[in-house]
Every structure is written in structure tokens, then in C-alpha cells.
Tab-separated table of C-alpha atoms in Angstrom:
chain	number	residue	atom	x	y	z
A	1	MET	CA	52.025	8.234	10.955
A	2	ASN	CA	49.293	9.148	8.497
A	3	LEU	CA	47.989	5.854	7.224
A	4	LEU	CA	47.711	6.760	3.572
A	5	ARG	CA	51.446	7.417	3.231
A	6	ARG	CA	52.144	3.716	3.658
A	7	ARG	CA	52.257	1.503	0.850
A	8	LEU	CA	50.147	-1.444	2.179
A	9	LEU	CA	47.326	-1.633	4.197
A	10	PHE	CA	45.890	-4.709	5.456
A	11	VAL	CA	42.356	-4.019	6.971
A	12	THR	CA	40.702	-6.757	9.374
A	13	GLY	CA	38.440	-7.361	12.077
A	14	LYS	CA	35.651	-9.455	13.450
A	15	GLY	CA	33.006	-10.500	10.990
A	16	GLY	CA	30.203	-7.797	11.024
A	17	VAL	CA	31.976	-4.952	12.087
A	18	GLY	CA	32.056	-3.378	8.936
A	19	LYS	CA	35.912	-4.018	7.717
A	20	THR	CA	34.970	-4.025	3.995
A	21	THR	CA	33.281	-0.657	4.474
A	22	VAL	CA	36.511	0.575	6.078
A	23	ALA	CA	38.926	-0.793	3.440
A	24	ALA	CA	36.685	0.491	0.767
A	25	ALA	CA	36.409	4.215	2.420
A	26	LEU	CA	40.052	4.046	2.843
A	27	ALA	CA	40.865	3.171	-0.699
A	28	ASP	CA	38.240	5.808	-1.732
A	29	LEU	CA	39.915	8.559	0.398
A	30	ALA	CA	43.395	7.699	-0.976
A	31	ALA	CA	42.244	7.792	-4.614
A	32	ARG	CA	40.255	11.047	-4.124
A	33	GLN	CA	43.547	12.569	-2.705
A	34	GLY	CA	45.550	11.672	-5.896
A	35	LEU	CA	47.133	8.378	-4.946
A	36	ARG	CA	46.756	5.538	-7.364
A	37	THR	CA	45.007	2.830	-5.421
A	38	LEU	CA	44.010	-0.558	-5.290
A	39	VAL	CA	41.705	-2.383	-3.293
A	40	VAL	CA	41.888	-6.087	-2.878
A	41	GLU	CA	39.179	-8.342	-1.674
A	42	MET	CA	40.734	-11.478	-0.317
A	43	ASP	CA	37.740	-13.608	-0.007
A	44	ALA	CA	36.186	-12.690	-3.543
A	45	LYS	CA	32.461	-12.645	-2.111
A	46	GLY	CA	31.538	-9.534	-3.735
A	47	ALA	CA	31.686	-7.403	-0.627
A	48	VAL	CA	33.955	-4.648	-2.081
A	49	ALA	CA	32.181	-4.338	-5.293
A	50	ASN	CA	28.832	-3.942	-3.192
A	51	ALA	CA	30.683	-1.471	-0.988
A	52	LEU	CA	32.149	0.447	-4.195
A	53	ASP	CA	28.834	-0.062	-6.216
A	54	THR	CA	30.871	-1.473	-9.038
A	55	PRO	CA	30.371	-4.722	-11.233
A	56	PRO	CA	31.605	-8.009	-9.776
A	57	LEU	CA	35.342	-7.783	-9.337
A	58	SER	CA	38.084	-10.339	-10.890
A	59	PHE	CA	41.808	-10.930	-10.604
A	60	THR	CA	42.418	-8.315	-13.115
A	61	PRO	CA	42.324	-4.931	-11.622
A	62	LEU	CA	39.347	-2.801	-12.800
A	63	GLU	CA	39.530	0.962	-12.556
A	64	VAL	CA	36.177	1.842	-10.690
A	65	ARG	CA	36.522	5.288	-10.614
A	66	PRO	CA	39.517	7.767	-11.518
A	67	GLY	CA	42.583	6.791	-9.442
A	68	LEU	CA	40.700	3.852	-7.598
A	69	HIS	CA	41.263	0.377	-8.895
A	70	ALA	CA	39.947	-2.913	-7.565
A	71	MET	CA	40.178	-6.722	-7.802
A	72	ALA	CA	39.402	-9.756	-6.069
A	73	MET	CA	41.880	-12.496	-5.100
A	74	ASN	CA	41.792	-15.978	-7.000
A	75	THR	CA	44.371	-18.515	-6.201
A	76	GLU	CA	44.582	-20.387	-9.377
A	77	ASP	CA	45.267	-17.035	-11.115
A	78	SER	CA	47.872	-16.053	-8.484
A	79	LEU	CA	49.534	-19.015	-9.075
A	80	ARG	CA	49.354	-18.803	-12.977
A	81	GLU	CA	50.914	-15.107	-12.376
A	82	TYR	CA	53.559	-16.299	-10.103
A	83	LEU	CA	54.707	-18.927	-12.511
A	84	ARG	CA	54.696	-17.048	-15.622
A	85	VAL	CA	56.227	-13.941	-13.863
A	86	VAL	CA	58.581	-15.623	-11.476
A	87	ALA	CA	59.350	-19.004	-12.640
A	88	ARG	CA	59.008	-17.805	-16.363
A	89	ILE	CA	56.939	-20.645	-17.423
A	90	PRO	CA	54.569	-19.967	-20.242
A	91	LEU	CA	51.055	-21.304	-19.597
A	92	VAL	CA	47.985	-21.660	-21.774
A	93	GLY	CA	44.603	-22.117	-20.876
A	94	ARG	CA	43.606	-23.596	-17.361
A	95	ILE	CA	46.063	-25.210	-15.028
A	96	GLY	CA	43.782	-27.561	-13.537
A	97	PRO	CA	46.229	-30.547	-13.121
A	98	LEU	CA	48.934	-28.343	-11.501
A	99	ALA	CA	46.462	-26.386	-9.477
A	100	ARG	CA	45.184	-29.742	-8.156
A	101	THR	CA	48.739	-30.711	-7.191
A	102	PHE	CA	49.014	-27.502	-5.459
A	103	ASP	CA	45.985	-27.978	-3.552
A	104	PHE	CA	47.364	-31.310	-2.449
A	105	VAL	CA	50.682	-29.590	-1.204
A	106	ALA	CA	48.936	-26.537	0.183
A	107	ASP	CA	46.654	-28.889	2.518
A	108	ALA	CA	49.545	-30.629	3.961
A	109	ALA	CA	51.532	-27.595	4.581
A	110	PRO	CA	50.949	-24.473	6.194
A	111	GLY	CA	51.028	-21.058	4.490
A	112	VAL	CA	51.329	-22.378	0.860
A	113	LYS	CA	47.815	-20.865	-0.174
A	114	GLU	CA	48.470	-17.855	1.926
A	115	ILE	CA	51.729	-17.417	0.183
A	116	LEU	CA	50.263	-16.612	-3.372
A	117	ALA	CA	47.686	-14.108	-1.962
A	118	ILE	CA	50.116	-11.963	0.252
A	119	GLY	CA	52.765	-12.386	-2.712
A	120	LYS	CA	50.391	-10.839	-5.059
A	121	VAL	CA	49.644	-7.834	-2.853
A	122	CYS	CA	53.539	-7.540	-2.064
A	123	TYR	CA	54.434	-8.045	-5.576
A	124	GLU	CA	51.954	-4.600	-6.503
A	125	VAL	CA	53.758	-2.937	-3.731
A	126	ARG	CA	57.293	-4.105	-4.991
A	127	GLU	CA	56.585	-3.068	-8.644
A	128	ARG	CA	55.213	0.101	-7.871
A	129	HIS	CA	52.217	-0.396	-9.972
A	130	TYR	CA	50.047	1.644	-7.281
A	131	ASP	CA	50.917	4.181	-4.546
A	132	LEU	CA	48.535	2.259	-1.904
A	133	VAL	CA	47.361	-1.119	-1.915
A	134	VAL	CA	44.419	-1.647	0.624
A	135	VAL	CA	43.570	-5.274	1.532
A	136	ASP	CA	40.225	-6.074	2.494
A	137	ALA	CA	41.829	-8.962	4.407
A	138	GLU	CA	40.442	-12.248	6.185
A	139	ALA	CA	38.576	-11.635	9.301
A	140	SER	CA	40.667	-11.535	12.700
A	141	GLY	CA	40.457	-15.376	13.281
A	142	HIS	CA	42.501	-15.942	10.016
A	143	ILE	CA	44.476	-12.809	9.313
A	144	VAL	CA	47.734	-13.630	11.419
A	145	ALA	CA	48.340	-17.056	9.629
A	146	GLN	CA	47.753	-14.897	6.303
A	147	ILE	CA	50.144	-12.274	6.841
A	148	ASP	CA	52.474	-14.683	8.651
A	149	ALA	CA	52.563	-17.055	5.619
A	150	PRO	CA	55.904	-15.882	4.239
A	151	ARG	CA	57.673	-16.712	7.461
A	152	ALA	CA	56.287	-19.927	7.676
A	153	ILE	CA	57.070	-20.847	4.154
A	154	ARG	CA	60.687	-19.794	4.650
A	155	GLU	CA	60.837	-22.353	7.654
A	156	LEU	CA	59.571	-25.155	5.560
A	157	VAL	CA	61.716	-24.170	2.470
A	158	GLN	CA	65.434	-23.867	3.294
A	159	VAL	CA	67.057	-22.813	-0.199
A	160	GLY	CA	65.964	-22.066	-3.502
A	161	MET	CA	63.795	-19.630	-5.384
A	162	VAL	CA	60.769	-19.991	-3.183
A	163	ARG	CA	62.745	-19.013	-0.042
A	164	ASP	CA	64.318	-15.854	-1.851
A	165	GLN	CA	60.611	-14.919	-2.647
A	166	THR	CA	59.672	-15.246	0.963
A	167	GLU	CA	62.563	-12.764	1.852
A	168	TRP	CA	61.565	-9.758	-0.158
A	169	MET	CA	58.093	-10.202	0.941
A	170	LEU	CA	59.142	-10.340	4.557
A	171	GLY	CA	61.127	-7.072	4.104
A	172	ILE	CA	57.840	-5.404	2.698
A	173	LEU	CA	55.453	-6.688	5.490
A	174	GLY	CA	58.172	-6.079	8.447
A	175	ASP	CA	58.637	-2.277	7.230
A	176	PRO	CA	56.478	0.116	9.134
A	177	ALA	CA	57.025	2.627	6.535
A	178	GLN	CA	55.553	0.587	3.954
A	179	THR	CA	53.107	-1.682	5.828
A	180	GLY	CA	50.280	-1.443	8.272
A	181	LEU	CA	47.433	-3.583	9.662
A	182	VAL	CA	44.106	-1.793	10.646
A	183	ALA	CA	41.951	-3.506	13.030
A	184	VAL	CA	38.102	-2.614	12.855
A	185	THR	CA	35.908	-3.244	15.831
A	186	THR	CA	32.745	-1.977	17.032
A	187	MET	CA	31.951	-1.315	20.858
A	188	GLU	CA	30.253	-4.699	21.556
A	189	GLU	CA	31.996	-6.770	23.976
A	190	MET	CA	32.952	-9.436	21.864
A	191	PRO	CA	34.613	-7.399	18.842
A	192	VAL	CA	36.352	-5.518	21.288
A	193	THR	CA	37.813	-8.529	23.118
A	194	GLU	CA	38.717	-10.399	19.831
A	195	THR	CA	40.377	-6.871	18.574
A	196	VAL	CA	42.575	-6.613	21.768
A	197	GLU	CA	43.490	-10.282	21.250
A	198	LEU	CA	44.401	-9.848	17.759
A	199	VAL	CA	46.519	-7.123	18.077
A	200	GLN	CA	48.610	-8.822	20.824
A	201	ARG	CA	48.657	-11.782	18.687
A	202	VAL	CA	50.038	-9.971	15.601
A	203	ARG	CA	52.472	-8.033	17.657
A	204	ALA	CA	53.823	-11.344	19.247
A	205	THR	CA	53.785	-13.352	16.181
A	206	THR	CA	54.683	-11.251	12.995
A	207	GLU	CA	56.385	-8.145	12.181
A	208	VAL	CA	53.615	-6.451	10.895
A	209	ASP	CA	52.917	-3.093	12.294
A	210	VAL	CA	49.468	-2.469	13.772
A	211	ALA	CA	48.768	0.867	12.197
A	212	ALA	CA	45.443	2.000	13.813
A	213	VAL	CA	42.356	0.427	15.401
A	214	VAL	CA	39.249	1.918	13.841
A	215	ALA	CA	35.967	1.966	16.328
A	216	ASN	CA	33.128	1.590	14.142
A	217	ARG	CA	29.457	2.455	14.410
A	218	VAL	CA	30.299	4.367	17.804
A	219	PRO	CA	27.057	5.616	19.327
A	220	ALA	CA	26.907	9.300	19.414
A	221	GLN	CA	26.960	11.000	22.795
A	222	TRP	CA	24.227	13.529	22.072
A	223	LEU	CA	23.149	14.098	25.776
A	224	THR	CA	25.303	16.361	28.133
A	225	ALA	CA	25.388	15.706	31.971
A	226	THR	CA	22.675	18.498	32.366
A	227	ASP	CA	20.634	16.796	29.578
A	228	GLU	CA	21.145	13.290	31.464
A	229	SER	CA	20.048	14.884	34.770
A	230	VAL	CA	16.885	16.369	33.350
A	231	LEU	CA	16.128	12.974	31.789
A	232	GLN	CA	16.526	11.002	34.810
A	233	ALA	CA	14.245	13.745	36.575
A	234	VAL	CA	11.360	13.541	34.351
A	235	SER	CA	11.607	9.706	34.177
A	236	SER	CA	11.250	9.182	37.744
A	237	GLY	CA	7.734	8.555	39.047
A	238	THR	CA	6.618	12.025	40.643
A	239	GLY	CA	8.656	13.528	37.249
A	240	LEU	CA	6.895	11.503	34.572
A	241	GLU	CA	3.363	12.100	36.520
A	242	ALA	CA	4.130	15.866	36.489
A	243	VAL	CA	5.117	15.993	32.588
A	244	THR	CA	2.071	13.710	31.905
A	245	ALA	CA	-0.268	16.245	33.786
A	246	GLN	CA	1.263	19.175	32.014
A	247	LEU	CA	1.019	17.766	28.512
A	248	GLY	CA	-2.433	16.401	29.158
A	249	ALA	CA	-3.675	14.483	25.965
A	250	ALA	CA	-0.391	15.207	24.271
A	251	ALA	CA	1.456	13.094	26.724
A	252	ARG	CA	0.621	9.811	25.046
A	253	GLY	CA	3.733	8.104	24.235
A	254	VAL	CA	6.133	10.346	26.528
A	255	GLY	CA	6.859	7.138	28.310
A	256	ALA	CA	8.243	5.347	25.069
A	257	VAL	CA	9.971	8.452	24.164
A	258	LEU	CA	11.802	8.660	27.570
A	259	ASP	CA	12.853	4.871	27.441
A	260	ALA	CA	14.207	5.344	24.120
A	261	ALA	CA	16.363	8.313	25.269
A	262	ARG	CA	17.562	6.443	28.454
A	263	LEU	CA	18.731	3.531	26.150
A	264	ALA	CA	20.298	5.455	23.852
A	265	ALA	CA	22.147	7.243	26.769
A	266	THR	CA	23.019	3.806	28.328
A	267	ARG	CA	24.453	2.635	25.140
A	268	ALA	CA	26.501	5.865	24.390
A	269	ALA	CA	27.900	5.405	27.880
A	270	LEU	CA	28.714	1.681	27.718
A	271	ALA	CA	30.558	2.402	24.150
A	272	ALA	CA	32.557	5.143	25.688
A	273	ALA	CA	33.758	3.004	28.337
A	274	ARG	CA	34.728	0.282	26.183
A	275	LEU	CA	36.451	2.755	23.809
A	276	GLN	CA	38.424	4.048	26.823
A	277	SER	CA	39.424	0.232	27.483
A	278	VAL	CA	40.742	-0.378	24.253
A	279	ARG	CA	42.833	2.824	24.422
A	280	GLU	CA	43.922	1.680	27.671
A	281	GLN	CA	44.739	-1.739	26.687
A	282	LEU	CA	46.372	-0.857	23.264
A	283	PRO	CA	48.058	2.560	24.307
A	284	ALA	CA	50.638	2.112	21.404
A	285	VAL	CA	48.121	2.172	18.584
């Protein structure tokens, strides 16, 4: 299924693999294809603004280019909006005391803080303010708790308005036609291992569909099999001596060039092997 035909995409991955860049690129591509798009930065550290080369973001969506809007998640603002829109409680100014009470409850019960963030993005999907919402989500170590928050709250609260809210959120999150998770990885050993474990954990503990795994910064395989054979031949003792003799004074530094070429070929081969391993371990993605 085309990623951009969904309504909600969570982009995650181990820190440093480029998940924010991928999230921003997906959102930008969607906007260029005519979709009214919102990209949401969950940790509000400014990475999305940097990726899009825009001013700092706030909870209020900012149109950063035609069709592309961006915002940064804020727990207090999300709580304020929930109380105003859902509970219909008018609020003026800061909600400090209420927010402190909320923080106390949130520290004691799993999923309480996460439900506000997930609820906000699900609300935007439900109200159809945008054709697509792209979430630059938490890193792979925290994303499961984030997307599983509505289920955790539903188990905690058996009746009432809060439970009712979790029901429609779960309906959106569990619908693969609407929602998907995009796991970003590089071809280093640790990110690959974490990505495979993440996909397995998401499938085992949540209803969110794993829509895609993005292999980022994969080294190009620019040497053909023939090129590698030639490289191996000229890098051998006699081969290198012959090349040096042929080039004469111009051979200075040729050893370093050959070392760099061998390193590039080795990295590309290792990345290709790890990419194949991901495909074999996650055949359904």
C-alpha cells in the first residue's frame, strides 16, 4: 500500500539513524503531491524545524510551505485543548495547578502523558483537518509505550468519558488503511538489531500496522564484480609493485587510494548483507 494514502504515519528509529529527516521528507513529499499535510514533532527539541529550515515550532501548526504544516507537541497545551474541546471546560491563562496534578497522576499511571500526545494526532486525523499526519515519534525504545497508550488507559479506566475517548483512538490506530508505523534504520549492527526487535514488539503488543522499514544512508555498491577482481589484483603485493612501477612518480598515494576503495567495497558488501538479513527477518514489511 502506498504510504501516502494512509492518514497517520509514525516515524521512529534508534537515535541517530535519521528518523526526523525521513519524517520531514515524507511530509514534504506528500505536500508536493497536493496533500494537506501536518508533521508533528513529539519531543519538541527543534529537529523538525531544522530539517525543514523553518523558525522554531509551537503547539499551533505553522504553514511552512504550501500545503505543509508543522507543530511541536506540548503536554500542557494538549491538556488545555482536551479540556476545552472534549470536556468543554473553558480555561484562561496557564493551567499550572491542574497541570501539576496531572503530572502527579501521570507519574503514577502508565500511558497518561502519552495519551495526550497520541490523542492530539488522532484528533487531527478524526477531524480531517489534514489529508496526512506524519509524526516524528519517539525513538525506538519509547515508541511502543507511546502508541500503546490508549490501550493502557482503557485497561486503567473501565467506564466514563476517558474510556470512550480511547475507543475511537484505538479504532484509528488499529486500522491499517489509516495508520502505519515507519521504522528507520541504518545498516550498522545495533540499529539493525533494534529495528528487527522493534517491529516484532510492535506486532506482538499493539494493533498498529508496520507499514515500512526505511534503510537510510546505505553505502552505494559502486564496484562491479569485475571492478572488485581488478581491485584485489592490483592491491596484491606484485600487483601494487607493477602499478607503482608503471606510474613512476605519479604513484605517490596510490596505496591510500586503494585502501579507501577496499574499505568502501567492504562497507557496501556488509551493508548489503545486513539489508538482506532485515528482509529475511521481516519478510512481510
